[in-house]
mmCIF file of C-alpha atoms and ligand atoms in Angstrom:
data_model
loop_
_atom_site.group_PDB
_atom_site.id
_atom_site.type_symbol
_atom_site.label_atom_id
_atom_site.label_comp_id
_atom_site.label_asym_id
_atom_site.label_seq_id
_atom_site.Cartn_x
_atom_site.Cartn_y
_atom_site.Cartn_z
ATOM 1 C CA UNK A 478 -30.509 21.390 -12.770
ATOM 2 C CA UNK A 479 -28.907 19.061 -15.271
ATOM 3 C CA UNK A 480 -26.799 16.243 -13.844
ATOM 4 C CA UNK A 481 -23.080 16.545 -14.508
ATOM 5 C CA UNK A 482 -20.955 14.052 -16.450
ATOM 6 C CA UNK A 483 -17.151 13.839 -16.251
ATOM 7 C CA UNK A 484 -14.699 11.595 -18.077
ATOM 8 C CA UNK A 485 -11.302 11.641 -19.739
ATOM 9 C CA UNK A 486 -8.822 9.911 -22.018
ATOM 10 C CA UNK A 487 -5.056 9.660 -21.586
ATOM 11 C CA UNK A 488 -2.919 11.124 -24.392
ATOM 12 C CA UNK A 489 -0.726 8.027 -24.450
ATOM 13 C CA UNK A 490 -1.140 7.290 -28.166
ATOM 14 C CA UNK A 491 -3.778 7.270 -30.853
ATOM 15 C CA UNK A 492 -7.286 6.590 -29.628
ATOM 16 C CA UNK A 493 -8.385 3.108 -30.672
ATOM 17 C CA UNK A 494 -11.779 1.556 -31.290
ATOM 18 C CA UNK A 495 -11.814 0.234 -27.693
ATOM 19 C CA UNK A 496 -11.577 3.783 -26.308
ATOM 20 C CA UNK A 497 -14.158 4.868 -28.873
ATOM 21 C CA UNK A 498 -16.741 2.126 -28.332
ATOM 22 C CA UNK A 499 -16.211 1.888 -24.558
ATOM 23 C CA UNK A 500 -16.048 5.588 -23.749
ATOM 24 C CA UNK A 501 -16.102 8.254 -26.472
ATOM 25 C CA UNK A 502 -19.304 7.104 -28.143
ATOM 26 C CA UNK A 503 -21.055 7.531 -24.794
ATOM 27 C CA UNK A 504 -19.461 10.972 -24.320
ATOM 28 C CA UNK A 505 -21.116 12.172 -27.530
ATOM 29 C CA UNK A 506 -24.524 10.705 -26.712
ATOM 30 C CA UNK A 507 -24.544 12.176 -23.198
ATOM 31 C CA UNK A 508 -23.782 15.771 -24.199
ATOM 32 C CA UNK A 509 -27.349 16.299 -25.391
ATOM 33 C CA UNK A 510 -28.850 15.423 -22.036
ATOM 34 C CA UNK A 511 -26.290 16.394 -19.377
ATOM 35 C CA UNK A 512 -23.779 19.078 -18.510
ATOM 36 C CA UNK A 513 -20.603 17.371 -19.721
ATOM 37 C CA UNK A 514 -16.969 17.963 -18.768
ATOM 38 C CA UNK A 515 -14.424 16.011 -20.841
ATOM 39 C CA UNK A 516 -10.742 16.119 -20.112
ATOM 40 C CA UNK A 517 -7.504 15.032 -21.772
ATOM 41 C CA UNK A 518 -5.764 13.587 -18.746
ATOM 42 C CA UNK A 519 -2.123 14.403 -19.454
ATOM 43 C CA UNK A 520 -1.046 14.150 -15.783
ATOM 44 C CA UNK A 521 -2.046 10.478 -15.941
ATOM 45 C CA UNK A 522 0.014 9.996 -19.092
ATOM 46 C CA UNK A 523 3.280 10.815 -17.259
ATOM 47 C CA UNK A 524 2.860 8.016 -14.700
ATOM 48 C CA UNK A 525 5.171 6.175 -17.096
ATOM 49 C CA UNK A 526 8.016 8.080 -18.843
ATOM 50 C CA UNK A 527 6.965 10.010 -21.962
ATOM 51 C CA UNK A 528 8.847 12.003 -24.563
ATOM 52 C CA UNK A 529 7.731 15.663 -24.185
ATOM 53 C CA UNK A 530 7.246 16.255 -27.913
ATOM 54 C CA UNK A 531 5.235 13.047 -28.337
ATOM 55 C CA UNK A 532 3.066 13.888 -25.348
ATOM 56 C CA UNK A 533 2.295 17.365 -26.676
ATOM 57 C CA UNK A 534 1.388 15.936 -30.081
ATOM 58 C CA UNK A 535 -0.858 13.275 -28.529
ATOM 59 C CA UNK A 536 -2.669 15.884 -26.391
ATOM 60 C CA UNK A 537 -3.636 17.799 -29.537
ATOM 61 C CA UNK A 538 -4.437 14.572 -31.425
ATOM 62 C CA UNK A 539 -6.815 13.423 -28.693
ATOM 63 C CA UNK A 540 -8.405 16.888 -28.562
ATOM 64 C CA UNK A 541 -8.950 16.861 -32.329
ATOM 65 C CA UNK A 542 -10.372 13.338 -32.105
ATOM 66 C CA UNK A 543 -12.789 14.438 -29.374
ATOM 67 C CA UNK A 544 -14.162 16.963 -31.853
ATOM 68 C CA UNK A 545 -13.945 14.582 -34.815
ATOM 69 C CA UNK A 546 -16.129 11.944 -33.143
ATOM 70 C CA UNK A 547 -18.774 14.586 -32.459
ATOM 71 C CA UNK A 548 -18.060 16.382 -29.183
ATOM 72 C CA UNK A 549 -19.371 19.920 -29.461
ATOM 73 C CA UNK A 550 -17.504 22.592 -27.435
ATOM 74 C CA UNK A 551 -20.753 24.562 -27.177
ATOM 75 C CA UNK A 552 -22.345 21.649 -25.335
ATOM 76 C CA UNK A 553 -19.333 20.118 -23.554
ATOM 77 C CA UNK A 554 -16.394 21.597 -21.657
ATOM 78 C CA UNK A 555 -13.261 20.195 -23.336
ATOM 79 C CA UNK A 556 -9.837 20.873 -21.799
ATOM 80 C CA UNK A 557 -6.426 19.540 -20.791
ATOM 81 C CA UNK A 558 -6.074 18.321 -17.193
ATOM 82 C CA UNK A 559 -2.769 20.037 -16.339
ATOM 83 C CA UNK A 560 -4.239 23.413 -17.374
ATOM 84 C CA UNK A 561 -6.492 23.270 -14.275
ATOM 85 C CA UNK A 562 -4.376 23.178 -11.074
ATOM 86 C CA UNK A 563 -7.261 21.880 -8.922
ATOM 87 C CA UNK A 564 -6.694 18.288 -10.143
ATOM 88 C CA UNK A 565 -3.260 17.971 -8.531
ATOM 89 C CA UNK A 566 -4.323 19.985 -5.481
ATOM 90 C CA UNK A 567 -7.351 17.818 -4.731
ATOM 91 C CA UNK A 568 -5.351 14.636 -5.451
ATOM 92 C CA UNK A 569 -3.090 15.481 -2.501
ATOM 93 C CA UNK A 570 -6.057 15.958 -0.175
ATOM 94 C CA UNK A 571 -7.492 12.607 -1.316
ATOM 95 C CA UNK A 572 -4.133 10.865 -0.991
ATOM 96 C CA UNK A 573 -4.263 11.750 2.679
ATOM 97 C CA UNK A 574 -7.641 9.994 2.804
ATOM 98 C CA UNK A 575 -6.840 6.788 0.942
ATOM 99 C CA UNK A 576 -4.767 3.784 1.971
ATOM 100 C CA UNK A 577 -1.821 1.965 0.442
ATOM 101 C CA UNK A 578 -3.680 -1.323 1.021
ATOM 102 C CA UNK A 579 -6.611 -0.372 -1.221
ATOM 103 C CA UNK A 580 -4.303 1.071 -3.897
ATOM 104 C CA UNK A 581 -2.164 -2.051 -4.018
ATOM 105 C CA UNK A 582 -5.285 -4.078 -4.897
ATOM 106 C CA UNK A 583 -5.850 -2.117 -8.150
ATOM 107 C CA UNK A 584 -5.400 -4.536 -11.059
ATOM 108 C CA UNK A 585 -4.236 -1.815 -13.500
ATOM 109 C CA UNK A 586 -1.345 -0.984 -11.150
ATOM 110 C CA UNK A 587 -0.455 -4.663 -10.911
ATOM 111 C CA UNK A 588 -0.566 -5.011 -14.736
ATOM 112 C CA UNK A 589 1.420 -1.861 -15.497
ATOM 113 C CA UNK A 590 4.083 -2.387 -12.833
ATOM 114 C CA UNK A 591 4.575 -6.100 -13.572
ATOM 115 C CA UNK A 592 8.197 -6.995 -14.202
ATOM 116 C CA UNK A 593 9.643 -3.741 -12.851
ATOM 117 C CA UNK A 594 11.440 -3.832 -9.522
ATOM 118 C CA UNK A 595 10.386 -0.352 -8.497
ATOM 119 C CA UNK A 596 7.320 1.409 -9.940
ATOM 120 C CA UNK A 597 6.889 5.216 -9.919
ATOM 121 C CA UNK A 598 4.844 6.507 -6.961
ATOM 122 C CA UNK A 599 2.579 8.282 -9.476
ATOM 123 C CA UNK A 600 1.640 4.969 -11.090
ATOM 124 C CA UNK A 601 0.646 3.656 -7.667
ATOM 125 C CA UNK A 602 -1.321 6.813 -6.789
ATOM 126 C CA UNK A 603 -2.924 7.162 -10.260
ATOM 127 C CA UNK A 604 -6.411 6.013 -9.102
ATOM 128 C CA UNK A 605 -6.412 8.765 -6.459
ATOM 129 C CA UNK A 606 -5.699 11.380 -9.133
ATOM 130 C CA UNK A 607 -8.575 9.863 -11.123
ATOM 131 C CA UNK A 608 -10.819 10.194 -8.046
ATOM 132 C CA UNK A 609 -9.752 13.847 -7.796
ATOM 133 C CA UNK A 610 -10.577 14.427 -11.495
ATOM 134 C CA UNK A 611 -14.114 13.170 -10.926
ATOM 135 C CA UNK A 612 -14.831 14.693 -7.501
ATOM 136 C CA UNK A 613 -13.440 18.100 -8.521
ATOM 137 C CA UNK A 614 -16.413 18.562 -10.871
ATOM 138 C CA UNK A 615 -19.135 17.188 -8.553
ATOM 139 C CA UNK A 616 -19.787 14.642 -11.306
ATOM 140 C CA UNK A 617 -22.920 12.528 -10.973
ATOM 141 C CA UNK A 618 -22.102 10.177 -13.862
ATOM 142 C CA UNK A 619 -18.775 8.859 -15.178
ATOM 143 C CA UNK A 620 -18.963 7.100 -18.571
ATOM 144 C CA UNK A 621 -16.005 4.680 -18.892
ATOM 145 C CA UNK A 622 -15.077 1.278 -20.259
ATOM 146 C CA UNK A 623 -15.489 -1.542 -17.755
ATOM 147 C CA UNK A 624 -11.698 -1.784 -17.187
ATOM 148 C CA UNK A 625 -12.243 1.297 -14.994
ATOM 149 C CA UNK A 626 -14.891 -0.275 -12.703
ATOM 150 C CA UNK A 627 -12.426 -0.786 -9.854
ATOM 151 C CA UNK A 628 -11.247 2.837 -10.034
ATOM 152 C CA UNK A 629 -14.825 4.143 -9.931
ATOM 153 C CA UNK A 630 -15.512 1.994 -6.864
ATOM 154 C CA UNK A 631 -12.417 3.456 -5.187
ATOM 155 C CA UNK A 632 -13.592 6.986 -6.033
ATOM 156 C CA UNK A 633 -16.950 6.280 -4.413
ATOM 157 C CA UNK A 634 -15.266 4.783 -1.332
ATOM 158 C CA UNK A 635 -13.023 7.826 -0.890
ATOM 159 C CA UNK A 636 -15.935 10.261 -1.403
ATOM 160 C CA UNK A 637 -18.107 8.452 1.160
ATOM 161 C CA UNK A 638 -15.184 8.236 3.622
ATOM 162 C CA UNK A 639 -14.479 11.977 3.337
ATOM 163 C CA UNK A 640 -18.173 12.875 3.559
ATOM 164 C CA UNK A 641 -18.513 10.835 6.760
ATOM 165 C CA UNK A 642 -15.552 12.595 8.291
ATOM 166 C CA UNK A 643 -15.775 16.158 6.953
ATOM 167 C CA UNK A 644 -19.451 16.673 6.146
ATOM 168 C CA UNK A 645 -21.992 14.971 3.911
ATOM 169 C CA UNK A 646 -21.873 17.665 1.246
ATOM 170 C CA UNK A 647 -18.100 17.674 0.772
ATOM 171 C CA UNK A 648 -18.345 15.505 -2.367
ATOM 172 C CA UNK A 649 -21.008 14.242 -4.743
ATOM 173 C CA UNK A 650 -20.744 10.423 -4.811
ATOM 174 C CA UNK A 651 -20.582 9.526 -8.533
ATOM 175 C CA UNK A 652 -21.893 6.525 -10.454
ATOM 176 C CA UNK A 653 -19.980 4.789 -13.241
ATOM 177 C CA UNK A 654 -21.764 4.324 -16.552
ATOM 178 C CA UNK A 655 -20.733 1.202 -18.423
ATOM 179 C CA UNK A 656 -22.103 -0.033 -21.712
ATOM 180 C CA UNK A 657 -23.149 -3.642 -22.198
ATOM 181 C CA UNK A 658 -21.712 -3.895 -25.690
ATOM 182 C CA UNK A 659 -18.352 -2.379 -26.493
ATOM 183 C CA UNK A 660 -17.522 -2.004 -22.824
ATOM 184 C CA UNK A 661 -14.402 -4.102 -23.301
ATOM 185 C CA UNK A 662 -12.800 -4.529 -26.713
ATOM 186 C CA UNK A 663 -9.980 -7.049 -26.702
ATOM 187 C CA UNK A 664 -6.619 -6.953 -28.528
ATOM 188 C CA UNK A 665 -6.858 -8.353 -32.055
ATOM 189 C CA UNK A 666 -3.653 -10.358 -31.761
ATOM 190 C CA UNK A 667 -4.483 -11.653 -28.270
ATOM 191 C CA UNK A 668 -8.176 -11.575 -27.351
ATOM 192 C CA UNK A 669 -7.381 -12.437 -23.747
ATOM 193 C CA UNK A 670 -6.079 -8.914 -23.012
ATOM 194 C CA UNK A 671 -7.841 -5.604 -23.629
ATOM 195 C CA UNK A 672 -7.043 -3.480 -26.659
ATOM 196 C CA UNK A 673 -4.607 -0.814 -25.508
ATOM 197 C CA UNK A 674 -2.948 2.343 -26.894
ATOM 198 C CA UNK A 675 0.433 1.449 -25.507
ATOM 199 C CA UNK A 676 0.570 -2.259 -26.487
ATOM 200 C CA UNK A 677 3.721 -2.933 -28.488
ATOM 201 C CA UNK A 678 2.155 -4.439 -31.601
ATOM 202 C CA UNK A 679 0.314 -2.040 -33.879
ATOM 203 C CA UNK A 680 -1.694 -4.978 -35.192
ATOM 204 C CA UNK A 681 -3.216 -5.495 -31.743
ATOM 205 C CA UNK A 682 -5.480 -2.482 -32.243
ATOM 206 C CA UNK A 683 -7.344 -0.368 -34.764
ATOM 207 C CA UNK A 684 -6.731 3.321 -34.168
ATOM 208 C CA UNK A 685 -9.358 5.840 -35.218
ATOM 209 C CA UNK A 686 -6.768 7.335 -37.595
ATOM 210 C CA UNK A 687 -5.762 4.061 -39.296
ATOM 211 C CA UNK A 688 -6.160 4.031 -43.059
ATOM 212 C CA UNK A 689 -8.003 1.327 -44.998
ATOM 213 C CA UNK A 690 -4.883 -0.774 -45.616
ATOM 214 C CA UNK A 691 -3.952 -0.870 -41.927
ATOM 215 C CA UNK A 692 -7.534 -1.651 -40.838
ATOM 216 C CA UNK A 693 -7.643 -4.494 -43.379
ATOM 217 C CA UNK A 694 -4.303 -5.901 -42.238
ATOM 218 C CA UNK A 695 -5.247 -5.804 -38.527
ATOM 219 C CA UNK A 696 -8.616 -7.488 -39.054
ATOM 220 C CA UNK A 697 -7.481 -10.113 -41.576
ATOM 221 C CA UNK A 698 -4.605 -11.086 -39.234
ATOM 222 C CA UNK A 699 -6.803 -11.028 -36.091
ATOM 223 C CA UNK A 700 -6.492 -14.181 -34.038
ATOM 224 C CA UNK A 701 -9.424 -16.597 -34.283
ATOM 225 C CA UNK A 702 -9.616 -20.394 -33.784
ATOM 226 C CA UNK A 703 -9.550 -23.513 -35.915
ATOM 227 C CA UNK A 704 -13.187 -24.432 -35.363
ATOM 228 C CA UNK A 705 -14.395 -22.152 -38.176
ATOM 229 C CA UNK A 706 -17.936 -21.424 -36.920
ATOM 230 C CA UNK A 707 -19.035 -17.855 -36.334
ATOM 231 C CA UNK A 708 -20.500 -18.091 -32.863
ATOM 232 C CA UNK A 709 -20.252 -15.858 -29.777
ATOM 233 C CA UNK A 710 -18.558 -17.644 -26.887
ATOM 234 C CA UNK A 711 -16.101 -15.356 -25.101
ATOM 235 C CA UNK A 712 -14.663 -18.222 -23.061
ATOM 236 C CA UNK A 713 -14.087 -20.841 -25.744
ATOM 237 C CA UNK A 714 -13.887 -18.599 -28.837
ATOM 238 C CA UNK A 715 -12.559 -15.217 -27.591
ATOM 239 C CA UNK A 716 -11.107 -14.118 -30.956
ATOM 240 C CA UNK A 717 -14.220 -14.437 -33.120
ATOM 241 C CA UNK A 718 -16.408 -13.273 -30.201
ATOM 242 C CA UNK A 719 -14.374 -10.054 -29.967
ATOM 243 C CA UNK A 720 -14.781 -9.501 -33.728
ATOM 244 C CA UNK A 721 -18.528 -10.205 -33.482
ATOM 245 C CA UNK A 722 -18.752 -7.628 -30.698
ATOM 246 C CA UNK A 723 -16.917 -5.010 -32.804
ATOM 247 C CA UNK A 724 -19.090 -5.814 -35.869
ATOM 248 C CA UNK A 725 -22.259 -5.587 -33.785
ATOM 249 C CA UNK A 726 -21.518 -2.214 -32.163
ATOM 250 C CA UNK A 727 -20.343 -0.565 -35.374
ATOM 251 C CA UNK A 728 -23.230 -1.925 -37.497
ATOM 252 C CA UNK A 729 -25.983 -1.781 -34.890
ATOM 253 C CA UNK A 730 -26.870 -5.439 -35.693
ATOM 254 C CA UNK A 731 -27.474 -7.797 -32.774
ATOM 255 C CA UNK A 732 -24.852 -10.526 -32.319
ATOM 256 C CA UNK A 733 -27.538 -13.247 -32.661
ATOM 257 C CA UNK A 734 -28.523 -11.802 -36.064
ATOM 258 C CA UNK A 735 -24.888 -11.780 -37.179
ATOM 259 C CA UNK A 736 -24.484 -15.410 -36.107
ATOM 260 C CA UNK A 737 -27.551 -16.308 -38.192
ATOM 261 C CA UNK A 738 -26.368 -14.261 -41.192
ATOM 262 C CA UNK A 739 -22.937 -15.920 -41.208
ATOM 263 C CA UNK A 740 -24.033 -19.523 -40.585
ATOM 264 C CA UNK A 741 -22.073 -21.740 -42.967
ATOM 265 C CA UNK A 742 -19.774 -18.899 -44.032
ATOM 266 C CA UNK A 743 -16.061 -18.847 -43.181
ATOM 267 C CA UNK A 744 -13.993 -16.444 -41.083
ATOM 268 C CA UNK A 745 -12.490 -14.952 -44.292
ATOM 269 C CA UNK A 746 -15.863 -13.711 -45.589
ATOM 270 C CA UNK A 747 -16.857 -12.425 -42.149
ATOM 271 C CA UNK A 748 -13.592 -10.538 -41.713
ATOM 272 C CA UNK A 749 -13.849 -9.014 -45.197
ATOM 273 C CA UNK A 750 -17.285 -7.600 -44.384
ATOM 274 C CA UNK A 751 -16.042 -6.378 -41.004
ATOM 275 C CA UNK A 752 -13.243 -4.440 -42.742
ATOM 276 C CA UNK A 753 -15.876 -2.648 -44.816
ATOM 277 C CA UNK A 754 -18.007 -1.822 -41.776
ATOM 278 C CA UNK A 755 -15.051 -0.433 -39.789
ATOM 279 C CA UNK A 756 -13.607 1.540 -42.725
ATOM 280 C CA UNK A 757 -17.072 3.041 -43.359
ATOM 281 C CA UNK A 758 -17.412 4.077 -39.718
ATOM 282 C CA UNK A 759 -13.921 5.528 -39.291
ATOM 283 C CA UNK A 760 -13.466 7.400 -42.611
ATOM 284 C CA UNK A 761 -15.641 10.412 -41.669
ATOM 285 C CA UNK A 762 -13.860 10.655 -38.297
ATOM 286 C CA UNK A 763 -10.478 10.695 -40.045
ATOM 287 C CA UNK A 764 -11.627 13.358 -42.494
ATOM 288 C CA UNK A 765 -12.975 15.615 -39.745
ATOM 289 C CA UNK A 766 -9.749 15.095 -37.750
ATOM 290 C CA UNK A 767 -7.673 16.358 -40.709
ATOM 291 C CA UNK A 768 -9.822 19.499 -40.889
ATOM 292 C CA UNK A 769 -9.425 20.383 -37.203
ATOM 293 C CA UNK A 770 -6.049 19.096 -36.047
ATOM 294 C CA UNK A 771 -3.899 21.982 -37.326
ATOM 295 C CA UNK A 772 -6.510 24.732 -37.079
ATOM 296 C CA UNK A 773 -6.125 27.653 -34.659
ATOM 297 C CA UNK A 774 -9.633 26.828 -33.435
ATOM 298 C CA UNK A 775 -8.373 23.731 -31.616
ATOM 299 C CA UNK A 776 -6.150 25.567 -29.116
ATOM 300 C CA UNK A 777 -8.827 28.246 -28.610
ATOM 301 C CA UNK A 778 -11.367 25.554 -27.709
ATOM 302 C CA UNK A 779 -8.950 24.010 -25.176
ATOM 303 C CA UNK A 780 -8.109 27.373 -23.586
ATOM 304 C CA UNK A 781 -11.769 28.315 -23.310
ATOM 305 C CA UNK A 782 -12.546 24.834 -21.892
ATOM 306 C CA UNK A 783 -9.790 25.162 -19.267
ATOM 307 C CA UNK A 784 -11.127 28.554 -18.150
ATOM 308 C CA UNK A 785 -14.667 27.136 -17.796
ATOM 309 C CA UNK A 786 -13.419 24.020 -15.973
ATOM 310 C CA UNK A 787 -11.286 26.135 -13.641
ATOM 311 C CA UNK A 788 -14.341 28.061 -12.428
ATOM 312 C CA UNK A 789 -15.991 24.811 -11.268
ATOM 313 C CA UNK A 790 -12.721 23.440 -9.866
ATOM 314 C CA UNK A 791 -11.992 26.588 -7.813
ATOM 315 C CA UNK A 792 -15.466 26.494 -6.289
ATOM 316 C CA UNK A 793 -14.982 22.838 -5.234
ATOM 317 C CA UNK A 794 -11.536 23.572 -3.793
ATOM 318 C CA UNK A 795 -12.942 26.476 -1.776
ATOM 319 C CA UNK A 796 -15.529 24.105 -0.282
ATOM 320 C CA UNK A 797 -13.023 21.302 0.354
ATOM 321 C CA UNK A 798 -10.490 23.646 1.986
ATOM 322 C CA UNK A 799 -13.179 25.104 4.198
ATOM 323 C CA UNK A 800 -14.400 21.625 5.286
ATOM 324 C CA UNK A 801 -10.826 20.526 6.009
ATOM 325 C CA UNK A 802 -9.806 23.782 7.704
ATOM 326 C CA UNK A 803 -7.067 24.414 5.126
ATOM 327 C CA UNK A 804 -5.613 27.828 4.218
ATOM 328 C CA UNK A 805 -6.659 31.305 5.290
ATOM 329 C CA UNK A 806 -7.335 33.067 1.962
ATOM 330 C CA UNK A 807 -10.925 32.890 0.738
HETATM 331 N N1 AQP B 545 -10.143 -2.103 -24.765
HETATM 332 C C1 AQP B 545 -11.050 -1.251 -24.320
HETATM 333 N N2 AQP B 545 -12.367 -1.510 -24.501
HETATM 334 C C2 AQP B 545 -13.310 -0.628 -24.061
HETATM 335 N N3 AQP B 545 -13.006 0.539 -23.447
HETATM 336 C C3 AQP B 545 -11.708 0.817 -23.258
HETATM 337 N N4 AQP B 545 -11.067 1.860 -22.676
HETATM 338 C C4 AQP B 545 -9.738 1.670 -22.755
HETATM 339 N N5 AQP B 545 -9.463 0.503 -23.346
HETATM 340 C C5 AQP B 545 -10.666 -0.051 -23.671
HETATM 341 C C6 AQP B 545 -11.752 3.020 -22.123
HETATM 342 O O1 AQP B 545 -11.271 4.168 -22.805
HETATM 343 C C7 AQP B 545 -11.293 5.281 -21.915
HETATM 344 C C8 AQP B 545 -9.993 6.009 -21.991
HETATM 345 O O2 AQP B 545 -8.966 5.165 -21.516
HETATM 346 P P1 AQP B 545 -7.626 5.814 -20.994
HETATM 347 O O3 AQP B 545 -6.912 6.427 -22.101
HETATM 348 O O4 AQP B 545 -7.930 6.749 -19.906
HETATM 349 O O5 AQP B 545 -6.808 4.671 -20.327
HETATM 350 P P2 AQP B 545 -6.739 3.138 -20.495
HETATM 351 O O6 AQP B 545 -8.003 2.515 -19.986
HETATM 352 O O7 AQP B 545 -5.504 2.714 -19.805
HETATM 353 O O8 AQP B 545 -6.672 2.969 -22.079
HETATM 354 P P3 AQP B 545 -5.578 2.270 -22.957
HETATM 355 O O9 AQP B 545 -6.026 2.425 -24.353
HETATM 356 O O10 AQP B 545 -5.296 0.901 -22.480
HETATM 357 O O11 AQP B 545 -4.311 3.197 -22.745
HETATM 358 P P4 AQP B 545 -2.894 2.830 -22.199
HETATM 359 O O12 AQP B 545 -2.328 1.810 -23.120
HETATM 360 O O13 AQP B 545 -2.149 4.097 -22.207
HETATM 361 O O14 AQP B 545 -3.065 2.296 -20.798
HETATM 362 C C9 AQP B 545 -11.582 4.723 -20.513
HETATM 363 O O15 AQP B 545 -12.936 5.000 -20.194
HETATM 364 C C10 AQP B 545 -11.378 3.249 -20.661
HETATM 365 O O16 AQP B 545 -12.229 2.513 -19.809
#
């Protein structure tokens, strides 16, 4: 039997090159070898208030981008989280088996709730819903960017805890899959924080749907340093190191080779070449997106994906309910 892969992306805005290099690129590679289940995690998106129309648009945008980067609905199950009720149902069961202490240590919760006096309960419990997403599909492998390492660890802890209490075969204990390069792309205007869909400044990121002018503006304005040498040193030179990382993953050239190629050249020349590399990589994705986004095919793929996902989810819920002694209907 093929191992199963599960992952997802929040429809909180346009997918950026961080999401792409950290997660989506892996999704595409894995679908040839594994049974893959990829979700658009809209229940996660409402942990902070969202306009309903925007959310609906972003769900379809992310779905079209999944296909545009190369996900194939014949190979992968592609669907929207809230279309499969098992996610919320299992999240409750897991919430009863996780602790406020471990959730309050999650750095993403600390970051996202900073400055607000009272954070939504859903934002606090978000990692438990993520654990439910993964465990619902008996996933063996979870490809994610390394900002999700802590959440994967929590998922494993909860799965092991439940297995110890309710039977070893209640859940498959999953492994995270993190890339070495591209695992963490930093914001272009502040390379000390990760690139993010919901960051205020549009120049902090490059979205997969950005046109050439916007890509050029973001890269040419990207923060660097006054030292002027093109050298990878994430601690002392985070700006140029982040750009070297992006250049390397998109071009397939090792960072050491890029450093050698650009010895004696300035940041301006390096950035100009990087613009070309990124525009070249993103143009076909944008074109494919335009073809699919408003086609009837897109909704059909999501409905079919939800039906296929629901079959797996129902089977897991039957097992979980039986191990926990819940319900009377089989
Ligand atoms: N900067 C990043 N570098 C590498 N990988 C990243 N990921 C996110 N940011 C980076 C990975 O992308 C996948 C989908 O992320 P998500 O949408 O589920 O949530 P997120 O991690 O919270 O992403 P954003 O872009 O920062 O969204 P907002 O602003 O809404 O919070 C995950 O695998 C993630 O690791």
